[in-house]
PDB file of C-alpha atoms in Angstrom:
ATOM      1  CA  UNK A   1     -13.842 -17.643 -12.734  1.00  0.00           C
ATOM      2  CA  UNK A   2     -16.377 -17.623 -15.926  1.00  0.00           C
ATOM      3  CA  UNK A   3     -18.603 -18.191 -12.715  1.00  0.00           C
ATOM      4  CA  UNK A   4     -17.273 -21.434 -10.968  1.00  0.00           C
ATOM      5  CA  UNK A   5     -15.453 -21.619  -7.816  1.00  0.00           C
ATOM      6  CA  UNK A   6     -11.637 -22.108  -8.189  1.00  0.00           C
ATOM      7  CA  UNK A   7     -10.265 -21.868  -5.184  1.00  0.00           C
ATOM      8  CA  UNK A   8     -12.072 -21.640  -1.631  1.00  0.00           C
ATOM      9  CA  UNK A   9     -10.417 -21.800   2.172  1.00  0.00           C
ATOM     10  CA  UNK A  10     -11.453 -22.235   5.675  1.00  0.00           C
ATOM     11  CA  UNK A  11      -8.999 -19.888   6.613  1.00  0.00           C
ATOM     12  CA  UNK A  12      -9.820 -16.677   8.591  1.00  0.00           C
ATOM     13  CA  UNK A  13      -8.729 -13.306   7.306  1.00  0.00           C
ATOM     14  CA  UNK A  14      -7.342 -12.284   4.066  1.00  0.00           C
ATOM     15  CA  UNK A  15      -3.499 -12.179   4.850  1.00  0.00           C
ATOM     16  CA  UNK A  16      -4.054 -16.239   5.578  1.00  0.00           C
ATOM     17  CA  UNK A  17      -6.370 -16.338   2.338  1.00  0.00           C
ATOM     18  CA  UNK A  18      -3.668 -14.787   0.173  1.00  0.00           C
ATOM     19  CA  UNK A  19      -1.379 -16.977   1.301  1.00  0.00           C
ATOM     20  CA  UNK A  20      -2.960 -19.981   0.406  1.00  0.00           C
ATOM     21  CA  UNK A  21      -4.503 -18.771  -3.014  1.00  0.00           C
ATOM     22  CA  UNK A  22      -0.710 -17.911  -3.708  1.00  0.00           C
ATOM     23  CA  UNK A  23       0.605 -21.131  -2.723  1.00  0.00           C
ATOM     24  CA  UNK A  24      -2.339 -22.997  -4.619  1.00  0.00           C
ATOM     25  CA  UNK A  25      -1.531 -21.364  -7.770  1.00  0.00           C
ATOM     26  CA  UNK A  26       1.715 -22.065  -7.424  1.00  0.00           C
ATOM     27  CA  UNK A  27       2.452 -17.997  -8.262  1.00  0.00           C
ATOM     28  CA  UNK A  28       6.307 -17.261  -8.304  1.00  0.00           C
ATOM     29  CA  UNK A  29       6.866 -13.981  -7.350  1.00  0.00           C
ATOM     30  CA  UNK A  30       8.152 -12.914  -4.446  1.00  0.00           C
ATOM     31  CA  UNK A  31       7.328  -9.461  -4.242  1.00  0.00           C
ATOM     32  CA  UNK A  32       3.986 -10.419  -3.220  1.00  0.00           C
ATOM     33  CA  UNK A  33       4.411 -10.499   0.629  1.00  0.00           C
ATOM     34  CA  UNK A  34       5.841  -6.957   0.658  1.00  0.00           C
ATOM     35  CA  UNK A  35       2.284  -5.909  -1.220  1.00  0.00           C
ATOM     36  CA  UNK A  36      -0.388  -4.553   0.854  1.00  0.00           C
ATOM     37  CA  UNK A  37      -4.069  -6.313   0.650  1.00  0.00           C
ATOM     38  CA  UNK A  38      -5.144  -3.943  -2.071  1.00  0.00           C
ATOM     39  CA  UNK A  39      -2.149  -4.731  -4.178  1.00  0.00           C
ATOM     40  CA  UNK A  40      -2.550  -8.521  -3.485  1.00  0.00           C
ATOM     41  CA  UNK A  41      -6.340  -8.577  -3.755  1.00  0.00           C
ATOM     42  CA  UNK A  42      -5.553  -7.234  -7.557  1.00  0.00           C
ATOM     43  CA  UNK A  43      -2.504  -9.229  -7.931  1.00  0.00           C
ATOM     44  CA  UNK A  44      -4.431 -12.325  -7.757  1.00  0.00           C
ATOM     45  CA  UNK A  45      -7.363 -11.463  -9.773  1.00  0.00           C
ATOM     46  CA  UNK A  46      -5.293 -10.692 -12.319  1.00  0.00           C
ATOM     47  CA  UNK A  47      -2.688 -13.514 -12.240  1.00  0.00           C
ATOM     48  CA  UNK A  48      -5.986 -16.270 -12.368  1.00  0.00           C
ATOM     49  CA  UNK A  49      -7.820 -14.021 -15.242  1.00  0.00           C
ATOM     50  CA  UNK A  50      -4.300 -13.208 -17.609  1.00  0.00           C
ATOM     51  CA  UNK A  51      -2.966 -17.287 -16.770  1.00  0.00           C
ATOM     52  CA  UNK A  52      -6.146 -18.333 -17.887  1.00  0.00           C
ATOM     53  CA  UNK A  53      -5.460 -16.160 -21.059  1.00  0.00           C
ATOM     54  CA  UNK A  54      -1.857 -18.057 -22.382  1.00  0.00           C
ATOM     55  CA  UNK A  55      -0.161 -15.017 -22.211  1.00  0.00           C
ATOM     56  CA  UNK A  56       3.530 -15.440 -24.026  1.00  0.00           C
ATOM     57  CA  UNK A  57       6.679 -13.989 -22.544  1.00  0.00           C
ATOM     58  CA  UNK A  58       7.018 -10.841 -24.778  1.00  0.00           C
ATOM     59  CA  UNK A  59       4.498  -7.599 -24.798  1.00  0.00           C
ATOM     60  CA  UNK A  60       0.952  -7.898 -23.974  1.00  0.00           C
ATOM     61  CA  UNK A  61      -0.884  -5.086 -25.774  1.00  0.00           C
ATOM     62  CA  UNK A  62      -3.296  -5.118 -22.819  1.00  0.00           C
ATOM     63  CA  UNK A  63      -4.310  -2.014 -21.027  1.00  0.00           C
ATOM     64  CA  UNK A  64      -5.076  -2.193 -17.226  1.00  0.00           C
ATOM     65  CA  UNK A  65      -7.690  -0.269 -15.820  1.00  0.00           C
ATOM     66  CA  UNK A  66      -8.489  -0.755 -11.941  1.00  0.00           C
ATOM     67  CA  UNK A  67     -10.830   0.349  -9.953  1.00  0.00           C
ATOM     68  CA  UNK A  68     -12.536   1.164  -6.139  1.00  0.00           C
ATOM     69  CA  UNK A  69     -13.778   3.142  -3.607  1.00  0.00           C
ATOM     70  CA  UNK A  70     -11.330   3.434  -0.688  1.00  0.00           C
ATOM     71  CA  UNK A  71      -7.852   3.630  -2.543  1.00  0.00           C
ATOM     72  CA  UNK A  72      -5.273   2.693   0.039  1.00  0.00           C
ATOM     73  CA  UNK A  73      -7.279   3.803   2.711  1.00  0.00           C
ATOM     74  CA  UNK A  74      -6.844   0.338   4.732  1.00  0.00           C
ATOM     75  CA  UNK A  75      -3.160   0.810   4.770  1.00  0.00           C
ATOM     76  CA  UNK A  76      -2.976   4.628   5.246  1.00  0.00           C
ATOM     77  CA  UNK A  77      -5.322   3.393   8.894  1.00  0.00           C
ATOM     78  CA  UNK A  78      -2.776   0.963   9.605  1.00  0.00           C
ATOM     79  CA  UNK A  79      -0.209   3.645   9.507  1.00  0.00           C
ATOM     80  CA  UNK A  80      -2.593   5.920  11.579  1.00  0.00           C
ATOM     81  CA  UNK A  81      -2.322   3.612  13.989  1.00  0.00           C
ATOM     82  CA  UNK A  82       1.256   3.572  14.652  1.00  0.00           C
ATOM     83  CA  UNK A  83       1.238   7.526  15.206  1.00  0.00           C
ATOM     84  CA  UNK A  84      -1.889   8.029  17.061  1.00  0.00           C
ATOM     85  CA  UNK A  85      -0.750   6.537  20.461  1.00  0.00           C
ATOM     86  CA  UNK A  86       2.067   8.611  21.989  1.00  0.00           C
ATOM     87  CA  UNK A  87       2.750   6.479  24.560  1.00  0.00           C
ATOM     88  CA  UNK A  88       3.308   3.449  21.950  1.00  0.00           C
ATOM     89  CA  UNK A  89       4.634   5.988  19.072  1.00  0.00           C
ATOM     90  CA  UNK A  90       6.069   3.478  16.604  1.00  0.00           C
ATOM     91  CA  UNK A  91       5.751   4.911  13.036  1.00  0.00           C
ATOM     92  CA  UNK A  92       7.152   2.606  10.274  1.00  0.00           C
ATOM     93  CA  UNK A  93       7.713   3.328   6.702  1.00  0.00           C
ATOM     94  CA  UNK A  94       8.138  -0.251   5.936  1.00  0.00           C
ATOM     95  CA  UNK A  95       3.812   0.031   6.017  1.00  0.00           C
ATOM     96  CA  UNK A  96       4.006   1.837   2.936  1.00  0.00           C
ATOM     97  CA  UNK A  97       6.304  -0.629   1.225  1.00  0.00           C
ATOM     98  CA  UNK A  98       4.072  -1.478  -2.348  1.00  0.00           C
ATOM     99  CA  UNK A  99       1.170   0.099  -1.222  1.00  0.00           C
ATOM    100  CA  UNK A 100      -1.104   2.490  -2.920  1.00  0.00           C
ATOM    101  CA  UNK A 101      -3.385   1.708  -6.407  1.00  0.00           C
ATOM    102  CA  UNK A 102      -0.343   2.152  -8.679  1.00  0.00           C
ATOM    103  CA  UNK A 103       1.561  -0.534  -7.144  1.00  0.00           C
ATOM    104  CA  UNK A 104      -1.436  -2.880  -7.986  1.00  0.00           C
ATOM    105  CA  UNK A 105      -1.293  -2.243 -11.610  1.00  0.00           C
ATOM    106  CA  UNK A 106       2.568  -1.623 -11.779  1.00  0.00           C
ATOM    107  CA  UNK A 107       3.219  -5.178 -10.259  1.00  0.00           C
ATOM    108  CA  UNK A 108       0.889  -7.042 -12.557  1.00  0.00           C
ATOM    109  CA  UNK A 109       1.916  -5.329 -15.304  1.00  0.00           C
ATOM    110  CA  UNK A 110       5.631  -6.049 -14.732  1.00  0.00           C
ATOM    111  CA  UNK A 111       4.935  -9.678 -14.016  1.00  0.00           C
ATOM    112  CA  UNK A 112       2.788 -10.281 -17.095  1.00  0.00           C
ATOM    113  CA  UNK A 113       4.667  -7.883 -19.719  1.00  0.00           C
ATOM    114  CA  UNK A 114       1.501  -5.461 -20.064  1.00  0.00           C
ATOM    115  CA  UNK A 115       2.867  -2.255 -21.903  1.00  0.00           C
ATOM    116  CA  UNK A 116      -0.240  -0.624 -22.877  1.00  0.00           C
ATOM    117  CA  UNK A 117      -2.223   2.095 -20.870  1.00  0.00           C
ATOM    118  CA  UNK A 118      -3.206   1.623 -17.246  1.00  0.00           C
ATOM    119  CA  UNK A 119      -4.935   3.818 -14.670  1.00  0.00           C
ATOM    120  CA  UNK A 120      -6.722   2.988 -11.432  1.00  0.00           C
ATOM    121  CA  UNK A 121      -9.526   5.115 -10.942  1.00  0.00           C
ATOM    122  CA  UNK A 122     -11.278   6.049  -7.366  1.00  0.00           C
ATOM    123  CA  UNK A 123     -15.189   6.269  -7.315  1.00  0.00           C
ATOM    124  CA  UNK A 124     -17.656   6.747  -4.369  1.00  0.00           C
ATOM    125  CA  UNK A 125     -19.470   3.470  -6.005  1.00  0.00           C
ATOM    126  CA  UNK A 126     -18.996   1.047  -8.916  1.00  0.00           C
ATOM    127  CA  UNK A 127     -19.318   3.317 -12.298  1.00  0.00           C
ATOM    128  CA  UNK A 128     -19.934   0.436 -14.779  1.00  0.00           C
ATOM    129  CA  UNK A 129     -20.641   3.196 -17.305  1.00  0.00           C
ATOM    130  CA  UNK A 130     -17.481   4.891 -17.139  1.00  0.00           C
ATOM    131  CA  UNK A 131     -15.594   1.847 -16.927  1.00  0.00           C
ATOM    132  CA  UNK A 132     -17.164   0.674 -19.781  1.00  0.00           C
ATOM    133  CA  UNK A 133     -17.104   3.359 -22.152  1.00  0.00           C
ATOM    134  CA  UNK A 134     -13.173   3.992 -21.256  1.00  0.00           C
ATOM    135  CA  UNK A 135     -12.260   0.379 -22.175  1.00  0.00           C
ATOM    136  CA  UNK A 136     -14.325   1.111 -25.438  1.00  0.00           C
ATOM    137  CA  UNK A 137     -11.813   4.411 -26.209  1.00  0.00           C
ATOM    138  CA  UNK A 138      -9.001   2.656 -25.727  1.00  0.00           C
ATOM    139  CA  UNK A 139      -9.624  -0.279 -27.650  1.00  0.00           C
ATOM    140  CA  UNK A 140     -11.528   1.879 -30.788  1.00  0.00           C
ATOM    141  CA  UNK A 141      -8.584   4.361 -30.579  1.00  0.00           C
ATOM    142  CA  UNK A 142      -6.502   1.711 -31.201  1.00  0.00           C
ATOM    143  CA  UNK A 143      -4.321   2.803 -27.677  1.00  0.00           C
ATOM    144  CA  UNK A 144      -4.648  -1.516 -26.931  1.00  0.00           C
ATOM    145  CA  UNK A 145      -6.359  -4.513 -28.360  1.00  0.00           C
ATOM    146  CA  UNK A 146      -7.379  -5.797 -25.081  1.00  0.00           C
ATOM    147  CA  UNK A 147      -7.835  -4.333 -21.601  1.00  0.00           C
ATOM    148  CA  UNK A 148      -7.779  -6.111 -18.240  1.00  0.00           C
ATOM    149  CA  UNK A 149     -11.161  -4.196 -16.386  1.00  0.00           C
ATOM    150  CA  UNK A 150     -11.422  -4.259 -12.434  1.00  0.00           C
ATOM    151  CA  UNK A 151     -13.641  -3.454  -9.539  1.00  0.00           C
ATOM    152  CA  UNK A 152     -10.808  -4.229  -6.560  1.00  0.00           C
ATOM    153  CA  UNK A 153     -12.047  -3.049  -3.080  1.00  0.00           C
ATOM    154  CA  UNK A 154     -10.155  -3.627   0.059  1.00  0.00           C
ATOM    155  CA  UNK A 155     -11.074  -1.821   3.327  1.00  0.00           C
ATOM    156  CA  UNK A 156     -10.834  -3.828   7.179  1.00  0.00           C
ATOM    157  CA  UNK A 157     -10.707  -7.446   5.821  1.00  0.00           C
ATOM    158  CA  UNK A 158     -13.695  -6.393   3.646  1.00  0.00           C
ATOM    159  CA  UNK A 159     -12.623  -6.911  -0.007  1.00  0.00           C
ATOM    160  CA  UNK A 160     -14.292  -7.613  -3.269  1.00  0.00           C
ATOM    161  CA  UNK A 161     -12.191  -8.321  -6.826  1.00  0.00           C
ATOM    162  CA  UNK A 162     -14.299  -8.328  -9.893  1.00  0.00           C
ATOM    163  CA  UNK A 163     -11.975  -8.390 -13.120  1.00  0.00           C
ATOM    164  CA  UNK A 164     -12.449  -9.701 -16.750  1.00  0.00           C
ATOM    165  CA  UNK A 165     -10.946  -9.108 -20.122  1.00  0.00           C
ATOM    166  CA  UNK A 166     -12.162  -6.919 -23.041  1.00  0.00           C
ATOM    167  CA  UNK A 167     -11.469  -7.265 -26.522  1.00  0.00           C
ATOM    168  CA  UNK A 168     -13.559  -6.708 -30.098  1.00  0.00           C
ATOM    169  CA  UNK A 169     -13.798 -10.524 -30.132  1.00  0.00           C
ATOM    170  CA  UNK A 170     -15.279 -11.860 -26.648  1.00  0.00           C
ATOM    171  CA  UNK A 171     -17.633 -14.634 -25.514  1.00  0.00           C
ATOM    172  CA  UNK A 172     -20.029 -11.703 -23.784  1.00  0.00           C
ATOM    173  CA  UNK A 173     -20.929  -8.447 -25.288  1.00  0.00           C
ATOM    174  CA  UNK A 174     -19.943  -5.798 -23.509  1.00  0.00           C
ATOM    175  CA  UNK A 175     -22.997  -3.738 -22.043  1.00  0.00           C
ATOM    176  CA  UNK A 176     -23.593  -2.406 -19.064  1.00  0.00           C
ATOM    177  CA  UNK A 177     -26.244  -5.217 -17.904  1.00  0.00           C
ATOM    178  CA  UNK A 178     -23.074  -7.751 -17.704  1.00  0.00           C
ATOM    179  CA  UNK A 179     -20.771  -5.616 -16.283  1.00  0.00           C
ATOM    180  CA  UNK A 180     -23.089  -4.946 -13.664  1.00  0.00           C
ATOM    181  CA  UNK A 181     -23.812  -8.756 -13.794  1.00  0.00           C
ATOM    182  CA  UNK A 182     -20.489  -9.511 -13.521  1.00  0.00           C
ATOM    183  CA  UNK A 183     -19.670  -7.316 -10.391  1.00  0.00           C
ATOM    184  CA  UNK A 184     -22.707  -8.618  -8.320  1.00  0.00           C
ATOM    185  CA  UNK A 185     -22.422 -12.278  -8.836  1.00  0.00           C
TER     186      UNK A 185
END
């Protein structure tokens, strides 16, 4: 965060990661172990970035605006791979339980009282230009003061979260050199 290391673990995997980043935080919310990676992966980006932030209890006039290539991909394969085998034919709903991009933003917006715009938006790469010049609208049309930006990726344990917060008054400017700077550190 603000580029030092927070939180790191030995663990293998991201389901063990999670775990431990969640316990670490000390994060109350129990709806997070019926969230797919995606939805986690964003949960906790967000939680770190908006605690950091003092948020208070009542509406957050921050818009959330999400981000990747795969969508739910990862979990639509896991549920490929219940039906594929007809010997071993064991479909389950329950892997569609909080899954897909809306779930990401509709969780962290419930836990953190965000009741401006949001919209997760799939991209064959990282589109720092339309990311940026969307968080621009929203905040000049005066649709939000702020607005929670994120890169979330999650595909076969290979996951990337990239998030900060955008408002008229900032430490950085917001160009495209430090968004892109942002997503590749």
């Amino acid at each position: 965060m603000d580029e030092t290391e927070v939180f790191s673990s030995a663990t293998d995997g991201f389901s063990a990661f999670s775990k431990e980043a969640y316990k670490n935080f000390e994060i109350n919310y129990p709806k997070f172990f019926k969230m797919d990676n995606l939805s986690k992966l964003a949960f906790l980006g967000a939680d770190l970035l908006l605690k950091k932030q003092g948020l208070n209890t009542t509406d957050n006039d921050i818009a959330l605006i999400l981000a990747n290539k795969s969508s739910s991909l990862d979990t639509d394969a896991t549920y490929q791979e219940t039906i594929v085998d007809k010997e071993n034919y064991f479909p389950s709903p329950a892997v569609f339980v909080y899954t897909l991009p809306n779930i990401c933003i509709g969780e962290i917006s419930i836990k953190h009282k965000l009741y401006a715009e949001n919209s997760f938006f799939i991209f064959e790469d990282f589109n720092p230009k339309f990311l940026k010049e969307y968080s621009e609208f929203l905040i000049q049309s005066k649709k939000t003061t702020q607005v929670l930006w994120g890169w979330v990726e999650y595909f076969k344990e290979d996951y990337q979260a990239t998030m900060y917060l955008i408002s008229k008054e900032g430490k950085q400017v917001h160009s495209l050199e430090n968004i892109t700077k942002i997503y590749t550190q």
